CSV table of C-alpha atoms and ligand atoms in Angstrom, one decimal:
chain,number,residue,atom,x,y,z
A,366,MET,CA,-77.7,41.9,109.0
A,367,SER,CA,-78.5,39.0,106.6
A,368,VAL,CA,-78.3,39.3,102.7
A,369,ALA,CA,-82.2,39.1,102.6
A,370,GLU,CA,-82.5,41.9,105.3
A,371,ALA,CA,-80.2,43.9,103.4
A,372,SER,CA,-81.8,43.7,100.0
A,373,ARG,CA,-85.2,44.3,101.7
A,374,SER,CA,-83.7,47.6,103.1
A,375,ALA,CA,-82.3,48.7,99.8
A,376,VAL,CA,-85.8,48.1,98.3
A,377,ALA,CA,-87.7,50.0,101.1
A,378,ALA,CA,-85.1,52.9,100.7
A,379,VAL,CA,-85.9,53.0,97.0
A,380,PHE,CA,-89.5,53.2,97.8
A,381,ALA,CA,-89.1,56.0,100.6
A,382,VAL,CA,-86.9,58.2,98.0
A,383,MET,CA,-89.6,57.6,95.3
A,384,ALA,CA,-92.4,58.6,97.6
A,385,GLY,CA,-90.5,61.7,98.7
A,386,TRP,CA,-89.9,62.7,95.1
A,387,GLU,CA,-93.5,62.3,94.0
A,388,VAL,CA,-94.4,65.0,96.6
A,389,VAL,CA,-91.6,67.4,95.8
A,390,ALA,CA,-91.7,67.1,92.0
A,391,PRO,CA,-94.6,65.3,90.5
A,392,ARG,CA,-94.9,64.5,86.9
A,393,ARG,CA,-98.7,64.5,86.9
A,394,SER,CA,-101.4,65.9,89.1
A,395,GLN,CA,-103.5,63.2,90.5
A,396,ALA,CA,-107.1,63.3,90.3
A,397,ILE,CA,-107.5,60.3,92.8
A,398,GLY,CA,-105.9,60.7,96.1
A,399,ARG,CA,-103.2,58.5,97.8
A,400,TRP,CA,-105.6,57.8,100.8
A,401,LEU,CA,-107.7,55.9,98.5
A,402,ARG,CA,-105.1,54.0,96.3
A,403,TRP,CA,-102.1,53.7,98.4
A,404,PRO,CA,-103.7,51.3,101.3
A,405,ASN,CA,-105.0,48.9,98.7
A,406,ASN,CA,-101.9,48.9,96.3
A,407,LEU,CA,-99.7,48.4,99.4
A,408,GLY,CA,-102.3,45.7,100.7
A,409,ILE,CA,-101.9,43.6,97.6
A,410,LEU,CA,-98.0,43.7,98.1
A,411,ILE,CA,-98.5,42.3,101.5
A,412,VAL,CA,-100.9,39.6,100.0
A,413,ASP,CA,-98.2,38.8,97.4
A,414,THR,CA,-95.4,38.6,99.8
A,415,ILE,CA,-97.1,36.1,102.3
A,416,ILE,CA,-98.1,33.9,99.3
A,417,LEU,CA,-94.7,33.8,98.0
A,418,ARG,CA,-93.4,33.0,101.3
A,419,LEU,CA,-95.8,30.2,101.9
A,420,LEU,CA,-95.4,28.7,98.4
A,421,PHE,CA,-91.7,29.1,97.8
A,422,PRO,CA,-90.2,28.9,101.4
A,423,THR,CA,-86.7,28.4,100.2
A,424,ALA,CA,-87.0,31.2,97.6
A,425,ILE,CA,-85.2,31.4,94.4
A,426,LEU,CA,-81.8,32.1,96.1
A,427,GLY,CA,-81.7,28.6,97.2
A,428,LEU,CA,-82.4,27.1,93.9
A,429,ALA,CA,-79.4,29.2,92.5
A,430,LEU,CA,-77.1,28.0,95.2
A,431,GLY,CA,-78.1,24.5,94.9
A,432,GLY,CA,-77.6,24.8,91.0
A,433,GLU,CA,-74.0,26.2,91.7
A,434,GLU,CA,-73.1,23.4,93.9
A,435,ARG,CA,-74.3,20.6,91.5
A,436,GLY,CA,-73.0,22.4,88.4
A,437,TRP,CA,-76.7,22.5,86.8
A,438,GLY,CA,-77.7,24.6,83.9
A,439,LEU,CA,-75.8,26.3,81.1
A,440,LEU,CA,-73.7,28.8,82.8
A,441,ASN,CA,-72.8,26.5,85.7
A,442,SER,CA,-71.3,24.0,83.0
A,443,LEU,CA,-69.3,26.7,80.9
A,444,PRO,CA,-65.6,27.7,81.6
A,445,LEU,CA,-66.4,31.3,82.1
A,446,PRO,CA,-64.9,33.7,84.7
A,447,ARG,CA,-67.4,34.1,87.7
A,448,TRP,CA,-67.9,37.8,87.0
A,449,ILE,CA,-68.8,37.3,83.3
A,450,ALA,CA,-71.0,34.6,84.3
A,451,VAL,CA,-73.0,36.8,86.7
A,452,ILE,CA,-73.3,39.8,84.3
A,453,VAL,CA,-74.4,37.4,81.6
A,454,ALA,CA,-77.0,36.0,84.0
A,455,VAL,CA,-78.3,39.2,85.1
A,456,ILE,CA,-79.0,40.5,81.4
A,457,ALA,CA,-80.4,36.9,80.4
A,458,LEU,CA,-82.9,37.1,83.6
A,459,ASP,CA,-83.9,40.8,82.4
A,460,LEU,CA,-84.5,39.6,78.7
A,461,ALA,CA,-86.7,36.5,80.1
A,462,ILE,CA,-88.7,39.0,82.2
A,463,TYR,CA,-89.3,41.1,78.9
A,464,PHE,CA,-90.5,37.9,77.0
A,465,GLN,CA,-92.6,37.0,79.9
A,466,HIS,CA,-94.2,40.5,80.0
A,467,VAL,CA,-95.0,40.3,76.2
A,468,LEU,CA,-96.4,36.8,76.9
A,469,PHE,CA,-98.9,38.2,79.8
A,470,HIS,CA,-100.1,40.8,77.1
A,471,ALA,CA,-100.3,38.0,74.2
A,472,VAL,CA,-102.3,35.3,75.8
A,473,PRO,CA,-105.9,36.5,76.7
A,474,ALA,CA,-105.9,34.4,79.8
A,475,LEU,CA,-102.7,35.8,81.0
A,476,TRP,CA,-103.6,39.3,80.0
A,477,ARG,CA,-106.8,38.8,82.4
A,478,LEU,CA,-104.3,38.5,85.3
A,479,HIS,CA,-101.9,41.2,84.2
A,480,ARG,CA,-104.6,43.8,83.3
A,481,MET,CA,-105.0,44.4,87.1
A,482,HIS,CA,-101.7,46.1,86.8
A,483,HIS,CA,-102.8,48.2,84.0
A,484,ALA,CA,-106.3,49.0,85.7
A,485,ASP,CA,-104.7,51.5,88.1
A,486,LEU,CA,-106.2,54.8,87.3
A,487,GLU,CA,-103.1,56.7,88.4
A,488,PHE,CA,-99.4,56.0,87.9
A,489,ASP,CA,-97.0,56.3,90.8
A,490,VAL,CA,-94.6,54.1,92.9
A,491,THR,CA,-97.3,52.0,94.2
A,492,THR,CA,-98.4,51.0,90.8
A,493,GLY,CA,-95.1,49.4,90.7
A,494,VAL,CA,-96.1,46.9,93.3
A,495,ARG,CA,-99.6,46.2,92.2
A,496,PHE,CA,-99.7,42.7,90.6
A,497,HIS,CA,-102.2,40.0,91.1
A,498,PRO,CA,-101.1,37.1,93.4
A,499,VAL,CA,-101.6,34.5,90.5
A,500,GLU,CA,-99.4,36.5,88.2
A,501,ILE,CA,-96.9,36.7,90.9
A,502,VAL,CA,-96.7,33.1,91.5
A,503,LEU,CA,-96.8,32.2,87.7
A,504,SER,CA,-93.8,34.9,87.3
A,505,MET,CA,-91.9,33.1,90.2
A,506,MET,CA,-92.3,29.6,88.6
A,507,ILE,CA,-91.0,31.1,85.2
A,508,LYS,CA,-88.2,32.7,86.9
A,509,LEU,CA,-87.2,29.3,88.9
A,510,GLY,CA,-87.2,27.7,85.5
A,511,VAL,CA,-85.1,30.3,83.8
A,512,VAL,CA,-82.6,30.3,86.7
A,513,LEU,CA,-82.3,26.4,86.7
A,514,ALA,CA,-81.8,26.2,82.9
A,515,LEU,CA,-79.6,29.2,82.7
A,516,GLY,CA,-77.4,28.0,85.8
A,517,ALA,CA,-77.6,31.5,87.3
A,518,ALA,CA,-75.4,32.2,90.2
A,519,ALA,CA,-77.1,33.1,93.5
A,520,LEU,CA,-75.2,36.4,93.3
A,521,ALA,CA,-76.7,37.0,89.9
A,522,VAL,CA,-80.3,36.1,91.3
A,523,LEU,CA,-79.7,38.4,94.2
A,524,ILE,CA,-78.7,41.4,92.1
A,525,PHE,CA,-81.4,40.9,89.7
A,526,GLU,CA,-84.2,40.6,92.3
A,527,VAL,CA,-83.1,43.8,94.1
A,528,LEU,CA,-82.8,45.7,90.7
A,529,LEU,CA,-86.2,44.1,89.5
A,530,ASN,CA,-87.9,45.6,92.7
A,531,ALA,CA,-86.0,48.8,92.8
A,532,THR,CA,-86.4,49.6,88.9
A,533,SER,CA,-90.1,48.8,89.3
A,534,MET,CA,-90.6,51.4,91.8
A,535,PHE,CA,-88.4,53.8,89.9
A,536,ASN,CA,-90.0,53.5,86.4
A,537,HIS,CA,-93.5,53.8,87.9
A,538,GLY,CA,-92.7,57.0,89.8
A,539,ASN,CA,-94.9,60.0,89.1
A,540,VAL,CA,-91.7,62.0,89.1
A,541,ARG,CA,-90.5,65.0,87.0
A,542,LEU,CA,-87.1,64.4,85.3
A,543,ALA,CA,-85.4,66.9,83.0
A,544,GLU,CA,-85.7,65.9,79.5
A,545,ARG,CA,-82.0,65.8,79.0
A,546,THR,CA,-81.7,63.5,82.1
A,547,ASP,CA,-84.3,61.4,80.8
A,548,ARG,CA,-82.9,61.2,77.4
A,549,PHE,CA,-79.5,60.1,78.9
A,550,LEU,CA,-81.0,57.6,81.4
A,551,ARG,CA,-82.9,55.9,78.7
A,552,LYS,CA,-79.8,54.5,77.4
A,553,ILE,CA,-79.2,52.4,80.5
A,554,VAL,CA,-82.4,51.9,82.4
A,555,VAL,CA,-86.3,52.1,81.8
A,556,THR,CA,-87.2,55.4,82.9
A,557,PRO,CA,-90.7,56.5,84.3
A,558,GLU,CA,-91.4,58.5,80.9
A,559,MET,CA,-90.6,55.2,79.1
A,560,HIS,CA,-93.0,53.0,81.3
A,561,ARG,CA,-95.9,55.4,81.5
A,562,VAL,CA,-96.4,54.9,77.7
A,563,HIS,CA,-97.1,51.4,78.8
A,564,HIS,CA,-99.9,52.5,80.9
A,565,SER,CA,-101.9,54.4,78.3
A,566,ILE,CA,-105.4,53.6,77.8
A,567,GLU,CA,-104.5,53.4,74.0
A,568,PRO,CA,-104.1,49.6,72.9
A,569,ALA,CA,-101.2,50.5,70.7
A,570,GLU,CA,-99.4,52.2,73.5
A,571,THR,CA,-100.2,49.8,76.1
A,572,ASN,CA,-98.6,47.0,74.0
A,573,SER,CA,-95.2,48.8,73.8
A,574,ASN,CA,-92.3,49.5,76.3
A,575,PHE,CA,-92.4,46.0,78.1
A,576,GLY,CA,-89.1,46.4,79.7
A,577,PHE,CA,-88.4,46.6,83.5
A,578,ASN,CA,-84.8,47.1,83.9
A,579,LEU,CA,-82.9,47.4,80.6
A,580,PRO,CA,-84.1,49.7,78.0
A,581,TRP,CA,-82.8,48.0,74.9
A,582,TRP,CA,-85.2,45.1,74.2
A,583,GLY,CA,-88.0,47.4,73.1
A,584,ARG,CA,-85.6,48.9,70.5
A,585,LEU,CA,-84.2,45.4,69.4
A,586,PHE,CA,-87.7,43.6,69.1
A,587,GLY,CA,-89.7,46.7,67.7
A,588,THR,CA,-91.8,47.4,70.6
A,589,TYR,CA,-90.4,50.8,71.6
A,590,ARG,CA,-92.4,54.0,71.6
A,591,VAL,CA,-90.8,57.2,72.5
A,592,GLN,CA,-93.8,59.2,73.9
A,593,PRO,CA,-97.5,58.8,74.4
A,594,ALA,CA,-99.6,60.7,71.7
A,595,ALA,CA,-101.7,62.8,74.0
A,596,GLY,CA,-98.5,63.7,75.9
A,597,HIS,CA,-97.5,62.8,79.5
A,598,ALA,CA,-99.9,65.3,81.2
A,599,GLY,CA,-102.7,64.8,78.8
A,600,MET,CA,-102.7,61.0,78.3
A,601,THR,CA,-105.3,58.9,80.2
A,602,ILE,CA,-103.7,56.1,82.4
A,603,GLY,CA,-105.6,52.9,82.8
A,604,ILE,CA,-107.4,50.5,80.6
A,605,ASP,CA,-111.0,50.8,79.1
A,606,ARG,CA,-112.7,48.9,81.9
A,607,PHE,CA,-112.4,49.1,85.7
A,608,ARG,CA,-112.4,52.8,85.5
A,609,HIS,CA,-114.7,53.4,88.8
A,610,VAL,CA,-112.9,54.3,92.0
A,611,GLU,CA,-114.5,51.3,93.7
A,612,ASP,CA,-112.4,49.1,91.2
A,613,LEU,CA,-109.2,50.3,93.2
A,614,ARG,CA,-110.4,48.4,96.4
A,615,LEU,CA,-108.3,45.4,97.2
A,616,ASP,CA,-111.1,42.8,97.0
A,617,ARG,CA,-112.3,44.1,93.5
A,618,MET,CA,-108.5,43.9,92.3
A,619,MET,CA,-108.5,40.3,93.3
A,620,THR,CA,-111.6,39.1,91.3
A,621,GLN,CA,-110.9,41.3,88.2
A,622,PRO,CA,-109.3,38.4,86.3
A,623,LEU,CA,-112.8,36.7,86.3
A,624,VAL,CA,-114.9,39.8,85.3
A,625,GLY,CA,-116.1,40.0,81.7
A,626,SER,CA,-114.3,38.9,78.5
A,627,ALA,CA,-110.3,39.7,78.1
A,628,GLY,CA,-111.1,42.6,76.1
A,629,ARG,CA,-109.6,44.4,73.0
A,630,TYR,CA,-106.1,44.6,74.5
A,631,PRO,CA,-104.5,41.0,73.9
A,632,ILE,CA,-101.7,41.1,71.2
A,633,ASN,CA,-103.3,37.7,69.9
A,634,PRO,CA,-106.4,38.8,68.2
A,635,ARG,CA,-107.8,35.3,67.4
A,636,ASN,CA,-108.6,34.6,71.0
A,637,ARG,CA,-110.1,37.7,72.3
B,1564,LIG,ZN1,-98.0,45.2,81.0
B,1565,LIG,ZN1,-96.4,48.9,84.9
């Protein structure tokens, strides 16, 4: 089995575990059934995967390997033990993704792309793979730039990509977690209880908890919210538009960035 196949299997296993957990111990009862949302959310994952393969066939790992061979980027030119360089690269990549997420909430044109992720009317494991293809392409270009400048080792990139895919499914899970377990996990990873706040319809809650892997950045930069004001069972998921079940269809999701104004959510108020 190749490394790429092994990492795909790991991500698929996390998906299966989360899907099973959601059936056994759901956190919120869902008004909209899986039969409507799942084919469309998983459909966009297929579209995203095909586009990434077509546009970036050599993938991010190839770039990291090339950088290692030629000594490109910060970490490849520092005399660091390899394991320290790998840990630093994984943490730095996570910080970059945190800032990228804030950016997609701050710039109205980018929010138009990212709001499709927020327009899901329920919050579960498939929300974690629901991103507009243009956002996925822009995100890959940003990641390629960061990997190159940072001089991230291929091993660090592999660990980070598997972690990002796995934690995105974990932290979008509609799963029950004991309060004590959640409080402990929040110290080391973004939990579903943390990320659910980010999917609240309330703009101040939408613009909080931007992390995907490591839970520290929000506390460090003042964007951390512990719980939604209405509670996890009572909060409304989604944004104030695209609230019709028809908007959950794949074709509608694709065109959402072009519909209407950017709305009241962008952090940058001058360009709304
Ligand atoms: Zn967001
Ligand atoms: Zn999310």
